[in-house]
Each structure stands twice: as structure tokens, then as C-alpha cells.
Short mmCIF file of C-alpha atoms in Angstrom, two decimals:
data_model
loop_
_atom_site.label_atom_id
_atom_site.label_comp_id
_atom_site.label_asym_id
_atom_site.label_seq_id
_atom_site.Cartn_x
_atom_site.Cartn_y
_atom_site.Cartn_z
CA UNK A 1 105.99 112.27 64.89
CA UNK A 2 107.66 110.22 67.16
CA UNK A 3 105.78 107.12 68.50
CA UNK A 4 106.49 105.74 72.19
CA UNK A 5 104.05 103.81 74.07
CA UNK A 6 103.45 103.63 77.85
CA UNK A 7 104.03 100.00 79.40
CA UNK A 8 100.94 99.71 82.28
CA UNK A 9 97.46 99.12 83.59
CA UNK A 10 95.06 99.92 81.62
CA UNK A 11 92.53 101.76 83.68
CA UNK A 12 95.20 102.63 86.18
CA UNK A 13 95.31 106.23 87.11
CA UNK A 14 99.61 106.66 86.50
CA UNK A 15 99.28 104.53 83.83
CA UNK A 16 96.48 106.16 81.85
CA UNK A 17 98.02 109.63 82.95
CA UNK A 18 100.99 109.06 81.71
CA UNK A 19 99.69 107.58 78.67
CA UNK A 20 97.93 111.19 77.87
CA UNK A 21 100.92 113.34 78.66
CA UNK A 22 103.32 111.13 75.78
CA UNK A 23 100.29 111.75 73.77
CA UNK A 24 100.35 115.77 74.23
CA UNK A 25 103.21 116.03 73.31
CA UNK A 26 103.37 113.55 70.39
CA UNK A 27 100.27 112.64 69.14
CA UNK A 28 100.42 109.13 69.48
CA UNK A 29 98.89 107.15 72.16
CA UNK A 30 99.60 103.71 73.08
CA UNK A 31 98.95 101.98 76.63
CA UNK A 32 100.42 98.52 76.52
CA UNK A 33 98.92 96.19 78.79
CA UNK A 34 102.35 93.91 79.80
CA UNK A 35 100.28 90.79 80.27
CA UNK A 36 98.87 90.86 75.96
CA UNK A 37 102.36 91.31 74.87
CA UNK A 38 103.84 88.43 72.35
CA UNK A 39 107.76 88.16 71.80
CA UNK A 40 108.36 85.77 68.90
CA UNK A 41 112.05 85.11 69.49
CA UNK A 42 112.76 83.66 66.10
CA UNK A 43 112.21 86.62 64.18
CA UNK A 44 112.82 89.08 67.44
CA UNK A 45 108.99 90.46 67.01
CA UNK A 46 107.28 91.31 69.78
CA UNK A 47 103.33 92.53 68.77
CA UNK A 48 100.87 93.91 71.27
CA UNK A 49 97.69 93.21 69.10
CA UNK A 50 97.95 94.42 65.71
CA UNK A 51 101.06 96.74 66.57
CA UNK A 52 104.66 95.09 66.60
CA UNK A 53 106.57 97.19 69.35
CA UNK A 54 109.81 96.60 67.66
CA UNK A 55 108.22 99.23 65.40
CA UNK A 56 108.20 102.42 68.20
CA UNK A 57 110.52 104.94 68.56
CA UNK A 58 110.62 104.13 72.25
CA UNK A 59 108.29 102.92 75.41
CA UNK A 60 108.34 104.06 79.17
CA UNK A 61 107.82 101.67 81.70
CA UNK A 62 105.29 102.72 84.31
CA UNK A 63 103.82 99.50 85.69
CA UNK A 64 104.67 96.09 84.71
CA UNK A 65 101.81 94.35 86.39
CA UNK A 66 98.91 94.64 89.03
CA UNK A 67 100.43 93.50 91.59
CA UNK A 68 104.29 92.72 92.56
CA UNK A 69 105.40 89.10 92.16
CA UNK A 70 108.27 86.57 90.71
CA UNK A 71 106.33 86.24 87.41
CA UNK A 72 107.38 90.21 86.64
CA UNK A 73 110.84 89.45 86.24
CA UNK A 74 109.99 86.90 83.65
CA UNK A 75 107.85 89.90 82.15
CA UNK A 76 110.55 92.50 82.46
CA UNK A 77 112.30 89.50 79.81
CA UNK A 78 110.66 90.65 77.14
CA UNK A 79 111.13 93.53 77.42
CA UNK A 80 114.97 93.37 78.14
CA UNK A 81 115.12 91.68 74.95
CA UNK A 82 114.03 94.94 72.73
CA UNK A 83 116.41 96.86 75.39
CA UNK A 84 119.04 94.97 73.90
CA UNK A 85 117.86 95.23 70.71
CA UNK A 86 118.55 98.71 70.53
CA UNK A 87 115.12 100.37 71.91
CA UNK A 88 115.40 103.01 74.04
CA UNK A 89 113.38 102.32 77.29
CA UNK A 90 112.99 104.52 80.59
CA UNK A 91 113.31 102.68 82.89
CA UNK A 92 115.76 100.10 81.62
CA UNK A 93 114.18 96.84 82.70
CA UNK A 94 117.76 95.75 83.97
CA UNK A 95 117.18 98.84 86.31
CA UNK A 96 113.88 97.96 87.77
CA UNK A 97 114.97 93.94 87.96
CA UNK A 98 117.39 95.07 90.34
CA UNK A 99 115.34 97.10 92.79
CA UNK A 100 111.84 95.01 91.98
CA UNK A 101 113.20 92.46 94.41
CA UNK A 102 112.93 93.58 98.10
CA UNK A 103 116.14 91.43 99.07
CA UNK A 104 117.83 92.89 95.72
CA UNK A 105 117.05 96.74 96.48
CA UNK A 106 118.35 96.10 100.12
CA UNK A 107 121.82 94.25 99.63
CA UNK A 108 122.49 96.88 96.47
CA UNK A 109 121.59 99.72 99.24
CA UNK A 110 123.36 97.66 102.27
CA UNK A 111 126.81 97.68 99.70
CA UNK A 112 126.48 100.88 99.24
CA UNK A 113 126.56 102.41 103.08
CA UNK A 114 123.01 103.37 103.21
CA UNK A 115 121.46 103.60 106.66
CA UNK A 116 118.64 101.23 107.05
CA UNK A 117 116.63 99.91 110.14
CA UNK A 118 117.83 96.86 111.22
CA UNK A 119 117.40 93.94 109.15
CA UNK A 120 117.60 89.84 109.48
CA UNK A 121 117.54 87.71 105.96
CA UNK A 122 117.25 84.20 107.17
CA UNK A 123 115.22 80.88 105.79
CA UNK A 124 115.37 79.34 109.73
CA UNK A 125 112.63 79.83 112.01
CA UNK A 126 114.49 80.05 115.27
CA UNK A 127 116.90 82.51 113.54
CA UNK A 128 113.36 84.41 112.54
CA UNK A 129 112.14 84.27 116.36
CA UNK A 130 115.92 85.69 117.67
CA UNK A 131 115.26 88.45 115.60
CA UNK A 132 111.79 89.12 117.20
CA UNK A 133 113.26 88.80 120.63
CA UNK A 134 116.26 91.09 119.90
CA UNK A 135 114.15 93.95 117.92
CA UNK A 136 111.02 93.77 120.44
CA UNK A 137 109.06 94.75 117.64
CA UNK A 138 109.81 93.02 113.89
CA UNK A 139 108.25 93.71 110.61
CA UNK A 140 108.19 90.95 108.42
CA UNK A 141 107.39 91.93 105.12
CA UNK A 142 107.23 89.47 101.35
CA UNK A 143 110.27 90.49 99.33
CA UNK A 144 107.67 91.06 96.58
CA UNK A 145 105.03 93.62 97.66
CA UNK A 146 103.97 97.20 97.58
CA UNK A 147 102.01 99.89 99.68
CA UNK A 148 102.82 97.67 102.76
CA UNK A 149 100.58 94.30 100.85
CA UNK A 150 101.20 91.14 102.61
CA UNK A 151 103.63 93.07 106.03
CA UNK A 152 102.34 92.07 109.67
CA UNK A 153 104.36 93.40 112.89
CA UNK A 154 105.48 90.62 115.36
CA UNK A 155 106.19 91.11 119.13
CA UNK A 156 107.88 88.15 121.13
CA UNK A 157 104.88 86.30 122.79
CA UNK A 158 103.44 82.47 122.80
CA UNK A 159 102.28 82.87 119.73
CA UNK A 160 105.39 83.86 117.76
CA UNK A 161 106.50 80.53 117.01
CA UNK A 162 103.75 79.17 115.22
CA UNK A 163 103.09 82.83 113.02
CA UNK A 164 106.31 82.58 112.06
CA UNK A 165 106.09 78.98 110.80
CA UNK A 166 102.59 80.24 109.06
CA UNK A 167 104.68 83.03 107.24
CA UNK A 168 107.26 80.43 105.98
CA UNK A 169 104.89 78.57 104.54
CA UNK A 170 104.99 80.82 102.26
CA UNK A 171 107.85 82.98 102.54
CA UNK A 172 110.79 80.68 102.58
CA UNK A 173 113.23 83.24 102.68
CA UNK A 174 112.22 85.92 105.56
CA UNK A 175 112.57 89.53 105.16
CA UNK A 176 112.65 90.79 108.99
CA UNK A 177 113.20 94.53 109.69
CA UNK A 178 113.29 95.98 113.07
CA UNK A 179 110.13 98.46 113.66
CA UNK A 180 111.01 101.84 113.51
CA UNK A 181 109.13 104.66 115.39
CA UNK A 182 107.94 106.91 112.30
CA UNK A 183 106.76 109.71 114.11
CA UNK A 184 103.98 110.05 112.35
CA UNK A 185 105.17 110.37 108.95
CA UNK A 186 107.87 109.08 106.61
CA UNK A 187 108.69 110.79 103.15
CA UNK A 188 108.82 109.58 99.57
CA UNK A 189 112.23 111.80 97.58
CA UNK A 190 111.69 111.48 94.22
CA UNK A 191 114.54 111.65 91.43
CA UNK A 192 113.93 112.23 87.46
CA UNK A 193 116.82 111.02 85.49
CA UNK A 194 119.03 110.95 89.06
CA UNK A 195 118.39 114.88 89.77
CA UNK A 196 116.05 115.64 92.51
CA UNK A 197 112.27 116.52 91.67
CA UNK A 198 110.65 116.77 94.93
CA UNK A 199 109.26 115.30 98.56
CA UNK A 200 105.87 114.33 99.97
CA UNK A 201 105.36 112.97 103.12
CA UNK A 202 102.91 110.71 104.03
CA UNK A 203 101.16 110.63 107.54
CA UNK A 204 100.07 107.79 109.66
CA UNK A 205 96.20 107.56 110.24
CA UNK A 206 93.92 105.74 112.81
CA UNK A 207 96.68 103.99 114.74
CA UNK A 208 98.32 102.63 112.04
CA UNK A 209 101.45 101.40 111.79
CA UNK A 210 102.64 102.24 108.37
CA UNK A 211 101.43 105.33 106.15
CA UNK A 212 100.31 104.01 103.16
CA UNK A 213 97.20 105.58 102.11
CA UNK A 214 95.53 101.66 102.36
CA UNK A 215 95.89 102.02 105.65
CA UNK A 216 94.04 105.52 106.34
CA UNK A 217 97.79 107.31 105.29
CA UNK A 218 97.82 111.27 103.83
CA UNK A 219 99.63 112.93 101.57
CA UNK A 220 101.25 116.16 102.49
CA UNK A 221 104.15 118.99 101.08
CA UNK A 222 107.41 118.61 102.64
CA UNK A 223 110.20 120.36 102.12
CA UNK A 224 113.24 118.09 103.40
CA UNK A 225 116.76 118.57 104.76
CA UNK A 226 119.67 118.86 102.21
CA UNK A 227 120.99 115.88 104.54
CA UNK A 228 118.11 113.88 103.67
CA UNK A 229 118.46 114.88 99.73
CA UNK A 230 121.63 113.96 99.43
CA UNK A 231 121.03 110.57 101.37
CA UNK A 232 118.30 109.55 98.84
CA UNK A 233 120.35 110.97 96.00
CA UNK A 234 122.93 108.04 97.39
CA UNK A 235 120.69 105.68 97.52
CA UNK A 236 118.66 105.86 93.88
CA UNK A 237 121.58 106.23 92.28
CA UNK A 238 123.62 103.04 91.93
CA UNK A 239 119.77 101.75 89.93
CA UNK A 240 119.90 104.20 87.18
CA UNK A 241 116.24 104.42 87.54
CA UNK A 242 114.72 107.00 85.31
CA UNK A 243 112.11 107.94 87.61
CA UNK A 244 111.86 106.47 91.41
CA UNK A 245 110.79 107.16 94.88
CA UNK A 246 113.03 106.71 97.84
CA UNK A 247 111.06 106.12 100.64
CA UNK A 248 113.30 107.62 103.98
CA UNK A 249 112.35 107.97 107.66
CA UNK A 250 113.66 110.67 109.75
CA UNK A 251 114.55 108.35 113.18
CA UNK A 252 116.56 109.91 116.51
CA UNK A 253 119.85 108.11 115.04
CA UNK A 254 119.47 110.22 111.52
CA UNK A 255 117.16 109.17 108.46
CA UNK A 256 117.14 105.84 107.08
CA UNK A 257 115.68 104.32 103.86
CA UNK A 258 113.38 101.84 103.34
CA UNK A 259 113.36 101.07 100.26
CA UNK A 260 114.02 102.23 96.15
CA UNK A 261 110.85 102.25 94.35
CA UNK A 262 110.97 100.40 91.05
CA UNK A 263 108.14 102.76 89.94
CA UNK A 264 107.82 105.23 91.68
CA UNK A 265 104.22 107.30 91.96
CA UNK A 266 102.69 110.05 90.69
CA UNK A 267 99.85 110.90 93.03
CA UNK A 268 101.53 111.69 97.02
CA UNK A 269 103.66 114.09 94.20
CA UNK A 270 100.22 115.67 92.24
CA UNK A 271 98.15 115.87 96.01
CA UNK A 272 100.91 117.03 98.12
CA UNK A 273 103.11 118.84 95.83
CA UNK A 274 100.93 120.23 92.82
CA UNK A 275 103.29 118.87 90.34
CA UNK A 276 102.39 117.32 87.03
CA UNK A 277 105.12 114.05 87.34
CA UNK A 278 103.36 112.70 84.99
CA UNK A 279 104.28 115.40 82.20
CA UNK A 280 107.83 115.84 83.68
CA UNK A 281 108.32 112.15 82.91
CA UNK A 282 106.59 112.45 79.58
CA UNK A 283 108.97 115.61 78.82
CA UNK A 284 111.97 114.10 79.90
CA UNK A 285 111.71 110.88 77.85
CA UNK A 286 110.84 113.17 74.78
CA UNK A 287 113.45 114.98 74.88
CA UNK A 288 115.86 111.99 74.95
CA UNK A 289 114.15 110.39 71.96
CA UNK A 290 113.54 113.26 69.70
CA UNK A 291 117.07 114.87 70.46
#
């Protein structure tokens, strides 16, 4: 029996689903909460209460914290260190380092010719307000957030100035994209071990201006465009994620991306699409190990 444990939230619906699929099919069942992990680096342990994770066959990443933030690189550390160690891990946490930054994810996808809305990186505030001006309509968003936490859209007006120098405050470096018309929906392509799995879209509720489901957003099947395949084939792949969402808009120039998920999720795909990604992911890991 092989033994791999499930890195993530205890109580957190992927997590604990994921948790029970590595369980079907192995009979062991461990959910490691990232936070009550201990690496001793002098003898290379690292022990999540009684059990010493050096010790697994194996452990699947699924969330490495409740919310996104600096401090989860630092976590990802520890568990880079077993990575290097020898442990096989999906994803590697080298992988998700990369994409877990917003300004990471977007230079990685900028190098590689992906089309993206327009974008301004800058640290000055007058820089920040040309950006407004030229865009009409700016999203500013932290580079370390999910489901849209922490983004406000900013017109030019009197009161630019002075929201700006709020977000500073604490942002100093600004993340500025150029509001795109999603026409009601954009659409999360997810890739299992690089090969395409499927594609929800999610739809904009109440006025909204993004479609996360915080903000009234549904999930819904799509069935996309090879064009749009291939695009977010392009764009997951220079990550070597083992699971991930691309997250693409379909715009009058062509679609875009927004962004690589570090994660990706398993619920638009088990609403909209009637798939089990949990037990895909718990298959395909499996079958790595136990080959």
C-alpha cells in the first residue's frame, strides 16, 4: 500500500475531496494542514504530528494556505526541501513558486508570446495614474490574491490620485491591467499533467465586474475553440504544473489570458462539467507513484 498524503485545508471542500479520492484508491488517508508542519533541517525530518513526511511514498499539493500571501513561498520551502530530497510531489513546489506570484505568472506568460490585456508594473504613482488615463478603465489587482480578493476598478476622475496613493500604501509595486469587456463570461481550461481535461465558463452576475462566484458568478459547460485550447495549452505549459486552470477571455482582438492558476479548482469542473477532477488527479498521481 502506497502512502501519499494531500497538502491542504482541512475542512476545505478540494482539499478534503481530494484527500478521499488518494484514499480510494490506496487506503491511506492523510490531510496535512501546511501551517502544523515541522522541518528539522539538521536531520532533514519534517513531522506533521506524530507522522514524519519524509516517511510517504509521495504528497500532492492542493492548497498551501487559506489565503494567498508572501508567507506561502516561505511555506512552499519546506516543502521544496523533501522535493529535493528525492520525494515525488505533484505539483513541484518550484512549479507553483513560479506562477503563485501574480507578477511571476505574468512576465513567464509575457516571455512566452501570450496575449494578455494590457498591463502597467510600476512602483510610481503618476506612472499608476497615466495608466488610468490611457486604459479609461484600470484594474488594479495585489500580486498575491485569488477569486478577484483585494481587485478594485479605477476610472480617471478627482479622486484617482489619492486611491491610488491608498493602494500603495500597501501595494508598493502596482499590478495595473487594462479592463477588458468579458462579455459576460470568461473560461477556466484546465490541463492534467499538460494534456487538456476540460472548460467551464463562468458568468458574470448582478452587474458585476468579474465572474467569480464571490461576486454572484455561475458555473456553466463550455465547450471551447481548438484556438483557445491550444492558446492555454501555450500558456500552462512553460510551469510544469501538474494540475492548473488557465483562466482566458474571448475579447474582439482574439482570447487573452489572465492568469495560470497555481491550484487550480475542482468545483466550476464538478458543477459545470460533471467530472470527478478530484479522482482524475488522485488517479494520475497514483499511477506515477505505484508505476
Amino acid at each position: 500500500m502506497k502512502k501519499i498524503g494531500v497538502i491542504g485545508i482541512p475542512g476545505g471542500w478540494s482539499s478534503e475531496k481530494l484527500a478521499d479520492s488518494v484514499a480510494e484508491r490506496t487506503g491511506f488517508r492523510l490531510l496535512v494542514d501546511p501551517s502544523s508542519v515541522r522541518l528539522d533541517l539538521p536531520s532533514g525530518r519534517a513531522m506533521f504530528g506524530e507522522v514524519e513526511l519524509n516517511s510517504l511514498d509521495g504528497l500532492i499539493i492542493k492548497k498551501i494556505g487559506r489565503s494567498y500571501s508572501p508567507d506561502l513561498l516561505d511555506r512552499l520551502e519546506v516543502f521544496r526541501f523533501l522535493a529535493e530530497q528525492g520525494m515525488p510531489i505533484f505539483s513541484k513546489p518550484m512549479s507553483i513558486i513560479r506562477v503563485l506570484d501574480r507578477l511571476s505568472c505574468t512576465i513567464t506568460l509575457q516571455l512566452t508570446g501570450i496575449p494578455m490585456p494590457p498591463l502597467t508594473i510600476t512602483e510610481d504613482v503618476d506612472a499608476a495614474l497615466d495608466a488610468v488615463t490611457t486604459y479609461g478603465e484600470a484594474v488594479f489587482k495585489p500580486l498575491y490574491s485569488t477569486k478577484a480578493r483585494g481587485m478594485f476598478v479605477l476610472q480617471p476622475g478627482p479622486e484617482a490620485r489619492a486611491i491610488i496613493e491608498r493602494h500603495k500604501a500597501e501595494h508598493r509595486i502596482m499590478y495595473i491591467q487594462k479592463k477588458i469587456e468579458l462579455n459576460g463570461r470568461d473560461l477556466g481550461v484546465v490541463f492534467l499533467g499538460g494534456q487538456y481535461l476540460t472548460t467551464y465558463a463562468r458568468t458574470v452576475r448582478n452587474d458585476a465586474w468579474n465572474t467569480t462566484t464571490a461576486s454572484g458568478g455561475k458555473y456553466q459547460p463550455h465547450e471551447p475553440s481548438q484556438e483557445i485550447i491550444a492558446l492555454a495549452h501555450k500558456a500552462q505549459a512553460p510551469f510544469g504544473l501538474d494540475f492548473t486552470c488557465v483562466d482566458v477571455v474571448e475579447t474582439a482582438d482574439g482570447p487573452m489570458v489572465f492568469e495560470v492558476s497555481a491550484f487550480g479548482g475542482f468545483r466550476g469542473i464538478q458543477e459545470a462539467c460533471g467530472i470527478n477532477a478530484a479522482r482524475h488527479y488522485a488517479d494520475y498521481v497514483c499511477g506515477r507513484i505505484m508505476a
